[in-house]
Amino acid sequence: MKKIKKLGLITLGAAVMISASGCTDASNNGDVNNINEAKAIEEKTIQTDKTDATDKAAEARLQDDFYEAVNAKWLASTELPADKVIIGGLVDLDTNVKNLVTADMAKMAAEGRDKADDEIGNMIKFYKLAADREKLGKEGYEVIKADIEKIKSINSLADFAKNQKELYFEGLALPFSLTLLSDMKDATKHALYLEAPIPTMPDKSYYAPENPQSEIFLGLYKQMLSDLLVMVGETEKEADRIAGEAVDFEKEFVLNTLSPAEYSNIEAFYNPKTIDELKAYSNNIDLEKFLVDVVGKAPKQISVMSVKYFENLDNLINEKNWEKMKSWTYANFVLKSAPLLSDDFVKTSTQLSRAIAGQEQAASTDETVHNIVNSAFQYVVGNYYAETYFGAEAKQDVTDMVESMIGIYKDKLLSNDWMSEETKKEAIKKLDNMKIHVGYSDKLEDMYSLLKVDENKTLFENNRFIRTIKTKNDFAKLDQPVDRDEWRMSANTANMTYQPLTNTITFPAGSLQAPFYDKNQSASQNYGGIGAVIAHEISHGFDPNGAKYDEVGNMVNWWTEEDYKKYEEKGQAFIDQYSKVEYLGQKLNGEQTVTENISDIAGLMVALEAAKQSPDANLKEFYQSWATIWRQKARPELEQLLLTIDAHAPNKVRVNVGVANTDDFYSTFDVKEGDAMYIAPEDRVRLW
């Protein structure tokens, strides 16, 4: 699974992952008019402010727009590079990590580090294959030719069923996706979750007829697939036919999947079914056989995520619809294989994502290569980065901060005036059992020692071998105990997370950089940066998702009935307040962003208390640090996309609405009624 919300991970930054591995000029694909038309509609929809950034900076008052005033100099002087769709905050941290690691891999390759048969040695062998763009150019699509012929040879659902195990492990597109998570009712063991395929476009609204941009982006999608199919030997006429059928099939199934608001509530995708109940969904596909073929056994139960998709399965997958499904399988296999092929495949395969996000220029080859290596050796890359650039001292320092924040959070829970003693006791139990992951894992999973790279085989072949080992390793955990100490985010990741199904907070080394964390910053600055972030992740344990899970991750109700009603009333106040906020000419979706908004404000409150307890407390520095870590510049197309799919409010809103709900902000910056930042005391929202 690729979507973060589908994995049950609640992250600090945007959930959307925009492909930056490469892109193509519109002129190469004959789509310049369509892209321009899309941008014109986007501009009309977004209604962006045309005021010069320097003028805005000069006019901004802390009391009227805290985000703009604090970040005025940076916003006025920083240009968004043509090969980027977003900069600032976590994105800059991610770029720093990628640059360091990529330079180090190149150096290790030159020094012969690939001669050693350990995890790093195999990682460098894989890097050399990915970095040899000349060899990849000569290979072209030959490495996937046999797979294409296999797909073409399948002429019925019956043939498909015979080949489904091989198709799955070879990474060919199938009408189902599988992932392994804790069982929400028994978090001590792993369970299997079944979902619709992952669509190419980032949200179902891009497929919906009522979306004015839908026709444009579906057209771009078809053209991209057609271009790729021509590149693997199809005639233009045949490529257009296959691409058209592929997009039509995808459009049909996507409209039966969950919306972003539904994915923001992880309870929505826990729908356990017995094998008999699962088989009843389809007369055309033997779902039990699929699971036995792929997983190795039929589990006692499996959770169905998008129930509507499986209720309509026979309408989507049948002999009459077979040719469309086959076209989708073929076209999507080529699309998903493209990043591992030559540069022209990489560029063509990112045409659509560039148009959606407004990316003007191709990402660098270094970034493409890094993404390939990181995808295969993520935890090896992560531990290398952390051990080289983070270290034990910083790990202990941040761990101490986390434990301090948990202590303050405990005090706030105990002293709040709306929870009963019974509920408080359960909440404290959850805090006391929260697992803390800081910096990097002390051990690397044994599976990584099996990832042997054969230099005599292609990048594509080695990647398939690695993916197969990882997939089988995951499935081997089915029904096995869950290790709450296991890291589910690699150390080189520039993000933070709370996992409700294990009650775990994770702060990878990649995220523990300035301005979020710097040992040379004042305590108040660090509390306003990483401190507020730490408390934000702790708060996810008590957001509308986390509040439904106990101290080890079981989905149980640990609230009294009266307390939970009060909790829901407080949550509704957050929804109501944020739903009134306008950004880019439209109102925010307060329901979609409620978990993150609650965690932002609760986190700020806890970090603020920690800062006030420090001997050299400086609340101006605290608040300014909060505004600094969220500074950002992004393409208007991407901002519009994030408004549609992201569980987080826009960064400017996170800063301004967050601080305006804390009482100390008003005394610190002399904010009064009549100032644009002012919220009346009775309208300020908070949990504790």
XYZ file of C-alpha atoms in Angstrom:
688
model
C 0.000 0.000 0.000
C 1.265 3.466 -0.801
C -1.186 5.875 0.698
C -0.149 6.797 4.200
C -3.678 6.903 5.590
C -4.335 3.441 4.264
C -1.435 2.206 6.334
C -2.935 3.609 9.501
C 0.010 5.993 9.910
C -0.874 9.487 11.062
C 1.908 11.767 9.888
C 2.983 15.292 10.669
C 3.235 16.492 7.064
C 1.172 16.167 3.912
C 0.049 12.706 3.096
C 0.361 13.191 -0.625
C 3.507 11.896 -2.295
C 4.099 13.687 -5.596
C 6.400 11.827 -7.958
C 9.579 13.766 -8.627
C 11.644 11.041 -10.232
C 11.405 12.693 -13.602
C 9.090 14.520 -15.951
C 8.680 15.416 -19.584
C 8.164 18.538 -21.596
C 4.572 18.802 -22.773
C 5.786 19.366 -26.314
C 7.235 15.864 -26.359
C 3.753 14.445 -26.004
C 1.616 16.886 -27.931
C -0.260 17.962 -24.806
C 0.797 21.581 -24.364
C -2.686 22.875 -25.118
C -4.327 20.514 -22.640
C -1.841 21.398 -19.906
C -2.282 25.112 -20.528
C -6.037 24.686 -20.428
C -5.747 22.768 -17.157
C -3.617 25.512 -15.678
C -6.045 28.192 -16.827
C -8.925 26.427 -15.114
C -6.764 25.890 -12.039
C -5.949 29.582 -11.823
C -9.602 30.514 -12.173
C -10.594 27.996 -9.492
C -7.875 28.863 -7.031
C -8.222 32.673 -7.294
C -4.638 33.190 -6.197
C -3.531 36.457 -4.710
C -1.518 38.381 -7.337
C 0.000 40.828 -4.841
C 3.772 41.010 -5.014
C 5.379 38.966 -2.225
C 7.645 41.837 -1.177
C 4.727 44.182 -0.749
C 2.883 41.595 1.312
C 5.927 41.161 3.516
C 6.163 44.897 4.125
C 2.484 45.133 5.031
C 2.171 42.066 7.251
C 1.640 42.674 10.976
C 2.154 39.928 13.536
C -1.271 40.762 14.916
C -2.960 40.370 11.524
C -1.076 37.546 9.810
C 1.463 35.883 12.045
C 2.640 33.420 9.388
C 3.311 36.108 6.776
C 4.997 38.480 9.240
C 7.379 35.920 10.753
C 8.297 34.442 7.381
C 8.253 37.721 5.437
C 11.923 37.757 4.472
C 11.999 34.096 3.454
C 8.765 34.327 1.459
C 9.947 37.450 -0.379
C 13.425 36.187 -1.233
C 12.896 32.467 -1.884
C 12.098 31.218 -5.371
C 10.442 27.888 -6.065
C 12.810 25.971 -8.386
C 11.345 24.825 -11.697
C 11.932 21.153 -10.831
C 10.083 21.399 -7.500
C 6.397 21.578 -6.639
C 6.954 22.502 -2.999
C 9.772 23.787 -0.753
C 10.136 24.694 2.902
C 9.617 22.821 6.151
C 9.777 19.042 5.964
C 10.412 19.113 2.206
C 13.690 20.957 2.722
C 14.735 18.443 5.371
C 13.989 15.641 2.917
C 16.075 17.349 0.233
C 19.006 17.721 2.639
C 18.912 14.016 3.468
C 18.668 12.963 -0.172
C 21.604 15.163 -1.175
C 23.824 13.828 1.605
C 22.977 10.185 1.009
C 23.235 10.405 -2.778
C 26.679 12.023 -2.574
C 27.808 9.370 -0.108
C 26.533 6.517 -2.301
C 28.435 7.902 -5.283
C 31.584 8.133 -3.170
C 31.162 4.601 -1.809
C 30.628 3.283 -5.335
C 33.851 4.949 -6.481
C 35.736 3.494 -3.509
C 34.541 -0.067 -4.186
C 32.207 -0.402 -1.203
C 30.032 -2.663 -3.384
C 32.655 -5.412 -3.118
C 31.438 -6.295 0.382
C 28.504 -8.711 0.570
C 26.716 -6.952 3.448
C 23.586 -4.773 3.433
C 25.404 -1.574 2.470
C 27.514 -3.385 -0.103
C 24.398 -4.698 -1.842
C 22.772 -1.282 -1.594
C 25.756 0.209 -3.460
C 25.597 -2.540 -6.112
C 21.961 -1.604 -6.655
C 22.891 2.096 -6.731
C 25.448 1.458 -9.489
C 22.810 -0.305 -11.605
C 20.369 2.588 -11.114
C 23.024 5.227 -11.780
C 24.175 3.658 -15.069
C 21.741 5.612 -17.219
C 23.663 4.820 -20.409
C 23.192 1.078 -19.899
C 19.506 1.561 -19.071
C 19.134 3.579 -22.267
C 20.597 0.754 -24.342
C 18.340 -1.842 -22.675
C 15.196 0.134 -23.465
C 12.109 -1.940 -22.794
C 13.709 -5.328 -23.516
C 13.726 -6.184 -19.800
C 9.902 -6.133 -19.619
C 9.210 -7.638 -23.039
C 8.544 -11.151 -21.692
C 6.081 -9.776 -19.127
C 4.224 -7.890 -21.829
C 3.902 -11.073 -23.863
C 2.631 -12.928 -20.798
C -0.123 -10.328 -20.261
C -1.092 -10.466 -23.918
C -1.372 -14.241 -23.756
C -4.027 -14.129 -21.005
C -7.372 -14.083 -22.761
C -9.981 -14.746 -20.075
C -10.693 -14.501 -16.373
C -10.011 -18.228 -16.149
C -6.519 -17.691 -17.602
C -6.056 -14.808 -15.197
C -6.891 -17.025 -12.208
C -4.288 -19.577 -13.321
C -1.595 -16.899 -13.462
C -2.579 -14.637 -10.544
C 0.178 -15.753 -8.137
C 2.903 -15.140 -10.686
C 1.300 -11.893 -11.787
C 1.117 -10.644 -8.196
C 4.724 -11.369 -7.282
C 5.984 -10.020 -10.591
C 4.322 -6.704 -9.807
C 1.747 -6.743 -12.581
C -1.385 -4.723 -11.950
C -4.163 -6.712 -10.291
C -7.689 -5.650 -9.319
C -6.858 -6.043 -5.601
C -4.220 -4.741 -3.226
C -3.168 -6.300 0.072
C -1.500 -4.952 3.173
C -0.613 -6.279 6.614
C -1.548 -4.340 9.778
C -2.411 -5.087 13.356
C -5.848 -6.562 13.808
C -7.855 -3.648 15.191
C -9.735 -5.922 17.602
C -6.646 -7.900 18.621
C -3.630 -5.650 18.187
C -1.238 -8.338 19.382
C -1.354 -10.101 15.991
C -1.063 -9.183 12.313
C -4.110 -9.259 10.054
C -4.650 -8.968 6.317
C -6.467 -6.017 4.761
C -7.910 -6.219 1.248
C -8.485 -3.108 -0.837
C -9.214 -1.929 -4.349
C -6.202 -1.266 -6.603
C -4.277 1.946 -5.988
C -5.352 4.449 -8.661
C -2.878 6.521 -10.634
C -4.441 9.893 -9.909
C -4.321 11.050 -6.277
C -8.042 11.312 -5.521
C -11.351 9.922 -6.780
C -12.588 13.461 -7.509
C -10.188 13.555 -10.480
C -12.288 10.804 -12.079
C -15.689 12.320 -11.241
C -17.766 13.855 -14.075
C -18.818 16.778 -11.847
C -15.179 17.884 -11.495
C -14.532 20.457 -14.271
C -10.914 19.296 -14.538
C -11.753 15.601 -14.731
C -12.029 15.431 -18.514
C -8.723 17.253 -18.959
C -6.739 15.074 -16.566
C -8.336 11.853 -17.800
C -7.307 12.941 -21.291
C -3.743 13.541 -20.126
C -3.743 10.169 -18.407
C -4.861 8.391 -21.587
C -2.246 10.219 -23.633
C 0.539 9.320 -21.202
C -0.410 5.626 -21.267
C -0.678 5.708 -25.064
C 2.782 7.268 -25.348
C 4.257 4.557 -23.105
C 2.552 1.799 -25.092
C 3.976 3.165 -28.346
C 7.389 3.092 -26.678
C 6.993 -0.671 -26.092
C 6.113 -1.372 -29.709
C 2.375 -0.775 -30.086
C 1.032 1.166 -33.061
C -0.497 4.527 -32.218
C -3.972 3.223 -33.037
C -3.601 0.154 -30.839
C -1.945 2.177 -28.072
C -4.863 4.632 -28.056
C -7.355 1.761 -27.838
C -5.564 0.062 -24.933
C -5.025 3.346 -23.073
C -8.667 4.342 -23.498
C -9.927 1.017 -22.156
C -7.448 1.131 -19.271
C -8.582 4.574 -18.125
C -12.261 3.643 -18.515
C -11.752 0.579 -16.296
C -9.873 2.583 -13.666
C -12.539 5.270 -13.663
C -15.200 2.612 -13.015
C -13.491 1.103 -10.003
C -12.176 4.317 -8.428
C -15.639 5.812 -8.023
C -16.447 2.861 -5.712
C -13.561 3.517 -3.296
C -13.301 5.583 -0.107
C -13.052 9.373 -0.151
C -10.203 11.286 1.594
C -12.565 12.156 4.466
C -13.392 8.457 4.871
C -9.697 7.503 4.778
C -9.018 10.068 7.509
C -11.128 7.847 9.785
C -9.132 4.608 9.950
C -12.047 2.823 11.598
C -13.799 3.035 8.212
C -11.539 0.395 6.680
C -11.900 -2.186 9.430
C -14.609 -4.471 8.092
C -13.586 -8.038 9.006
C -15.067 -10.826 6.878
C -14.805 -14.584 7.013
C -13.582 -16.367 3.900
C -17.148 -17.443 3.116
C -18.360 -13.842 3.423
C -15.495 -12.707 1.226
C -16.215 -15.321 -1.455
C -19.835 -14.172 -1.568
C -18.752 -10.846 -3.035
C -18.029 -12.405 -6.426
C -19.218 -15.186 -8.682
C -16.522 -14.332 -11.242
C -13.372 -14.227 -9.101
C -12.434 -16.901 -6.558
C -11.145 -14.616 -3.796
C -10.215 -17.543 -1.576
C -8.024 -18.991 -4.328
C -6.422 -15.581 -4.832
C -5.490 -15.372 -1.147
C -4.202 -18.955 -1.001
C -2.153 -18.420 -4.170
C -0.630 -15.149 -3.027
C -0.487 -15.333 0.769
C 0.004 -19.076 1.048
C -3.132 -19.740 3.070
C -6.683 -18.522 3.542
C -6.804 -16.466 6.755
C -9.693 -17.016 9.158
C -10.791 -13.489 8.457
C -9.726 -10.555 6.332
C -10.679 -6.903 6.611
C -12.267 -5.335 3.539
C -11.436 -1.653 3.228
C -13.564 -0.154 0.421
C -16.664 -2.285 0.961
C -18.540 -0.593 -1.888
C -15.847 -1.686 -4.342
C -16.219 -5.354 -3.396
C -20.015 -5.139 -3.336
C -19.769 -4.069 -6.986
C -16.982 -6.491 -7.883
C -18.997 -8.603 -10.328
C -20.125 -5.461 -12.150
C -16.481 -4.473 -12.609
C -14.798 -7.812 -13.174
C -16.611 -10.127 -15.569
C -16.001 -11.784 -18.920
C -17.758 -8.943 -20.736
C -15.429 -6.426 -19.085
C -12.354 -8.638 -19.445
C -10.738 -6.787 -22.356
C -10.910 -3.480 -20.445
C -9.398 -5.101 -17.380
C -6.659 -6.674 -19.511
C -5.887 -3.302 -21.098
C -5.675 -1.750 -17.642
C -3.343 -4.533 -16.461
C -1.101 -4.096 -19.502
C -0.967 -0.298 -19.487
C -0.436 -0.037 -15.749
C 2.300 -2.636 -15.768
C 4.231 -0.513 -18.268
C 3.514 2.637 -16.231
C 4.697 1.092 -12.955
C 7.782 -0.415 -14.625
C 8.835 2.861 -16.267
C 10.782 4.300 -13.273
C 13.184 1.327 -13.544
C 13.793 1.757 -17.267
C 15.569 4.394 -19.369
C 15.293 8.153 -18.907
C 12.712 8.555 -21.666
C 10.413 6.072 -19.891
C 10.952 7.852 -16.573
C 10.098 11.224 -18.081
C 7.059 10.063 -20.005
C 5.636 8.208 -17.010
C 5.576 11.392 -14.877
C 3.766 13.566 -17.408
C 0.453 13.307 -15.556
C 1.789 13.873 -12.043
C 3.647 16.939 -13.281
C 0.496 18.385 -14.795
C -1.534 17.731 -11.637
C 1.079 19.245 -9.316
C 2.250 22.026 -11.656
C 5.846 20.810 -11.877
C 7.569 22.839 -14.580
C 10.822 20.965 -15.102
C 12.156 17.452 -14.744
C 13.709 16.401 -11.448
C 17.419 15.674 -11.511
C 18.842 12.275 -12.397
C 20.367 12.126 -8.911
C 16.912 12.387 -7.374
C 15.576 9.701 -9.701
C 18.402 7.342 -8.744
C 18.033 8.075 -5.036
C 14.313 7.301 -5.132
C 14.948 3.946 -6.834
C 17.575 2.884 -4.282
C 15.614 4.168 -1.309
C 12.510 2.269 -2.397
C 14.409 -1.027 -2.368
C 16.791 -0.446 0.569
C 14.859 2.094 2.629
C 15.821 0.926 6.111
C 19.427 0.290 5.091
C 19.600 3.842 3.724
C 17.899 5.137 6.859
C 20.197 3.484 9.363
C 23.254 4.544 7.365
C 22.083 8.173 7.376
C 21.212 8.189 11.080
C 24.406 6.527 12.262
C 26.498 8.853 10.077
C 24.772 12.197 10.614
C 22.608 11.930 13.736
C 24.275 9.921 16.466
C 23.562 8.674 19.978
C 23.861 12.047 21.764
C 21.120 13.707 19.708
C 18.989 10.567 20.010
C 19.156 10.736 23.805
C 18.493 14.497 23.854
C 15.305 14.165 21.805
C 14.222 11.080 23.773
C 14.499 13.142 26.950
C 12.303 15.818 25.351
C 9.697 13.219 24.385
C 9.569 11.810 27.927
C 9.268 15.341 29.307
C 6.384 16.082 26.944
C 4.594 12.904 27.973
C 4.951 13.996 31.612
C 3.413 17.406 30.879
C 0.678 15.767 28.839
C -0.091 13.524 31.813
C -0.421 16.585 34.076
C -2.845 18.195 31.622
C -4.960 15.054 31.463
C -5.096 14.797 35.240
C -5.979 18.463 35.740
C -8.654 18.861 33.036
C -12.129 19.537 34.405
C -14.344 17.577 32.006
C -13.107 13.979 32.169
C -14.123 11.595 34.910
C -11.513 9.865 37.069
C -12.389 6.571 35.383
C -11.592 7.902 31.899
C -8.507 9.749 33.124
C -7.152 6.477 34.501
C -7.476 4.810 31.091
C -5.939 7.826 29.313
C -2.921 7.759 31.642
C -2.535 4.034 31.023
C -2.366 4.800 27.306
C 0.302 7.462 27.849
C 2.351 5.207 30.126
C 2.362 2.445 27.471
C 3.129 4.665 24.473
C 6.148 3.341 22.555
C 8.795 5.952 21.697
C 10.974 5.662 18.575
C 13.605 8.379 18.180
C 16.277 8.773 15.516
C 16.834 5.239 14.268
C 16.241 1.615 15.098
C 18.967 -0.205 16.987
C 18.569 -3.229 14.739
C 17.943 -3.937 11.084
C 15.376 -6.580 10.180
C 16.998 -9.923 9.248
C 15.219 -9.839 5.898
C 17.663 -7.192 4.620
C 20.526 -9.697 4.744
C 18.660 -11.648 2.022
C 18.614 -8.749 -0.440
C 21.480 -9.895 -2.636
C 22.069 -7.901 -5.810
C 23.330 -9.724 -8.910
C 25.443 -7.326 -10.963
C 25.001 -9.558 -14.020
C 21.240 -8.987 -13.997
C 19.330 -5.827 -14.854
C 18.064 -3.189 -12.445
C 14.520 -4.343 -13.180
C 15.300 -8.005 -12.435
C 17.064 -7.179 -9.179
C 14.243 -4.909 -8.093
C 11.693 -7.674 -8.738
C 13.778 -10.114 -6.695
C 13.958 -7.639 -3.793
C 10.248 -6.841 -3.926
C 9.360 -10.555 -3.881
C 11.456 -11.183 -0.765
C 9.856 -8.219 1.002
C 6.331 -9.279 0.057
C 6.844 -12.861 1.209
C 8.431 -11.578 4.413
C 5.325 -9.488 5.110
C 2.908 -12.326 4.434
C 4.903 -14.627 6.713
C 3.880 -12.359 9.599
C 0.169 -13.081 9.112
C -1.381 -14.230 12.415
C 2.029 -13.787 14.078
C 2.576 -11.496 17.105
C 3.013 -7.788 16.450
C 6.371 -6.364 17.547
C 5.581 -2.893 18.893
C 9.299 -2.112 18.874
C 9.440 -2.563 15.093
C 9.982 0.668 13.169
C 7.416 1.438 10.462
C 9.161 4.561 9.182
C 12.828 4.561 8.136
C 15.363 6.823 9.835
C 16.015 8.921 6.724
C 12.346 9.977 6.501
C 11.662 13.685 6.982
C 8.357 13.236 8.751
C 6.981 12.052 12.093
C 4.152 9.697 12.879
C 1.743 8.241 15.392
C 0.543 4.671 14.816
C -2.763 4.068 16.663
C -2.685 0.317 15.978
C 0.480 -0.022 18.092
C 0.277 3.196 20.168
C 3.697 4.232 18.880
C 5.223 7.637 18.172
C 8.165 7.834 15.767
C 10.615 10.686 15.147
C 13.138 9.635 12.464
C 16.574 11.218 12.322
C 15.715 12.785 8.953
C 13.132 15.007 10.640
C 15.366 16.045 13.528
C 17.165 18.862 11.739
C 17.069 22.653 11.988
C 14.776 24.539 12.178
C 12.715 21.755 13.810
C 15.549 20.723 16.103
C 19.005 22.164 16.641
C 21.079 21.750 19.776
C 22.430 25.278 19.144
C 18.931 26.823 19.279
C 17.448 28.150 22.510
C 15.172 25.842 24.504
C 12.171 28.009 23.576
C 12.976 27.689 19.868
C 13.309 23.915 20.131
C 10.058 23.686 22.082
C 8.300 25.758 19.416
C 9.758 23.476 16.766
C 10.380 19.831 17.612
C 8.717 20.172 21.022
C 5.365 21.153 19.518
C 5.787 18.408 16.924
C 6.482 15.791 19.606
C 3.406 16.890 21.537
C 1.425 16.908 18.269
C 2.222 13.223 17.717
C 1.404 12.353 21.338
C -1.913 14.166 20.849
C -2.792 11.854 17.966
C -3.280 9.202 20.622
C -6.307 11.210 21.716
C -7.599 12.587 18.415
C -10.887 11.267 16.931
C -8.976 8.253 15.559
C -6.579 7.591 18.418
C -9.291 8.024 21.039
C -10.869 4.768 19.826
C -7.771 2.650 20.542
C -6.291 1.477 23.828
C -2.736 1.351 25.160
C -1.593 -1.468 22.824
C -3.709 -0.562 19.778
C -6.968 -2.443 20.266
C -10.078 -0.702 18.971
C -12.037 -0.544 22.227
C -14.100 2.094 23.986
C -12.209 3.148 27.116
C -14.379 6.229 27.722
C -17.442 6.596 29.894
C -20.518 7.426 27.825
C -20.808 10.920 29.308
C -17.118 11.710 28.799
C -17.180 10.618 25.170
C -20.174 12.867 24.475
C -18.188 15.799 25.897
C -15.211 14.743 23.767
C -17.340 14.706 20.616
C -18.674 18.163 21.445
C -15.125 19.464 21.726
C -14.191 17.779 18.452
C -17.196 19.333 16.727
C -16.022 22.771 17.884
C -12.756 22.158 15.984
C -14.676 21.072 12.889
C -16.912 24.136 13.056
C -14.056 26.601 13.555
C -11.837 25.281 10.760
C -14.771 24.883 8.362
C -15.202 28.653 8.479
C -11.588 29.320 7.464
C -11.061 30.353 3.853
C -7.949 29.499 1.884
C -7.393 30.055 -1.821
C -10.974 31.221 -2.211
C -12.671 28.226 -0.623
C -13.669 26.954 2.804
C -11.605 24.221 4.437
C -13.013 20.764 5.081
C -13.033 20.806 8.880
C -14.150 17.187 9.105
C -11.339 15.927 6.851
C -8.674 17.817 8.833
C -10.061 17.471 12.377
C -7.530 14.892 13.622
C -4.585 17.059 12.596
C -6.156 20.309 13.837
C -6.826 18.833 17.277
C -3.261 17.520 17.426
C -1.780 20.857 16.315
C -3.517 22.853 19.040
C -3.155 20.241 21.793
C 0.511 19.900 20.850
C 1.045 23.642 20.985
C -0.549 23.810 24.436
C 1.718 21.095 25.832
C 4.903 22.457 24.224
C 3.997 25.940 25.427
C 3.787 24.658 28.992
C 7.215 23.024 28.617
C 8.722 26.243 27.266
C 7.270 28.280 30.138
C 8.891 25.903 32.624
C 12.392 26.425 31.185
C 14.592 28.924 33.088
C 15.162 31.183 30.070
C 11.648 31.008 28.617
C 11.063 33.295 25.644
C 7.553 32.932 24.250
C 8.256 35.180 21.267
C 10.941 32.737 20.174
C 8.583 29.839 20.852
C 5.792 31.147 18.629
C 8.160 32.383 15.926
C 9.781 28.940 15.776
C 6.348 27.334 15.213
C 5.733 29.708 12.297
C 9.204 29.100 10.866
C 8.992 25.295 10.685
C 5.818 25.545 8.560
C 6.978 28.134 6.041
C 6.332 26.881 2.558
C 6.082 27.731 -1.116
C 4.103 25.432 -3.401
C 2.617 25.348 -6.874
C -1.012 26.502 -6.840
C -1.980 23.222 -8.522
C -0.431 21.263 -5.648
C -2.060 23.447 -3.022
C -5.422 22.813 -4.640
C -4.719 19.083 -4.676
C -3.792 19.104 -0.989
C -6.998 20.929 -0.114
C -8.850 18.060 -1.764
C -7.015 15.056 -0.317
C -4.822 16.004 2.642
C -5.771 15.393 6.271
C -3.738 18.478 7.229
C -4.841 22.087 6.965
C -2.615 24.300 4.763
C 0.582 25.319 6.565
C -0.403 28.970 6.870
C -3.674 27.941 8.511
C -1.873 25.530 10.838
C 0.296 28.389 12.051
C -2.259 31.176 12.338
C -5.282 29.293 13.637
C -3.082 27.212 15.920
C -1.452 30.132 17.757
C -4.678 32.165 17.805
C -6.281 29.477 19.961
C -3.614 29.808 22.707
C -4.137 32.523 25.323
C -0.412 33.300 25.707
C -0.238 34.425 22.072
C -2.339 37.492 22.884
C -0.222 38.708 25.781
C 3.050 37.885 24.031
C 2.309 39.940 20.898
C -0.284 42.404 22.234
C -3.044 41.059 20.003
C -6.366 42.801 20.637
C -9.924 42.746 19.417
C -9.987 44.233 15.929
C -6.736 42.564 14.879
C -7.171 39.940 12.143
C -5.545 37.231 14.302
C -7.976 37.806 17.186
C -10.327 35.030 18.311
C -12.626 35.810 21.227
C -11.762 33.771 24.362
C -15.107 31.960 24.337
C -14.527 30.884 20.699
C -11.045 29.444 21.211
C -10.957 25.657 20.893
C -8.934 23.189 22.916
C -9.025 19.685 24.345
C -7.151 20.155 27.608
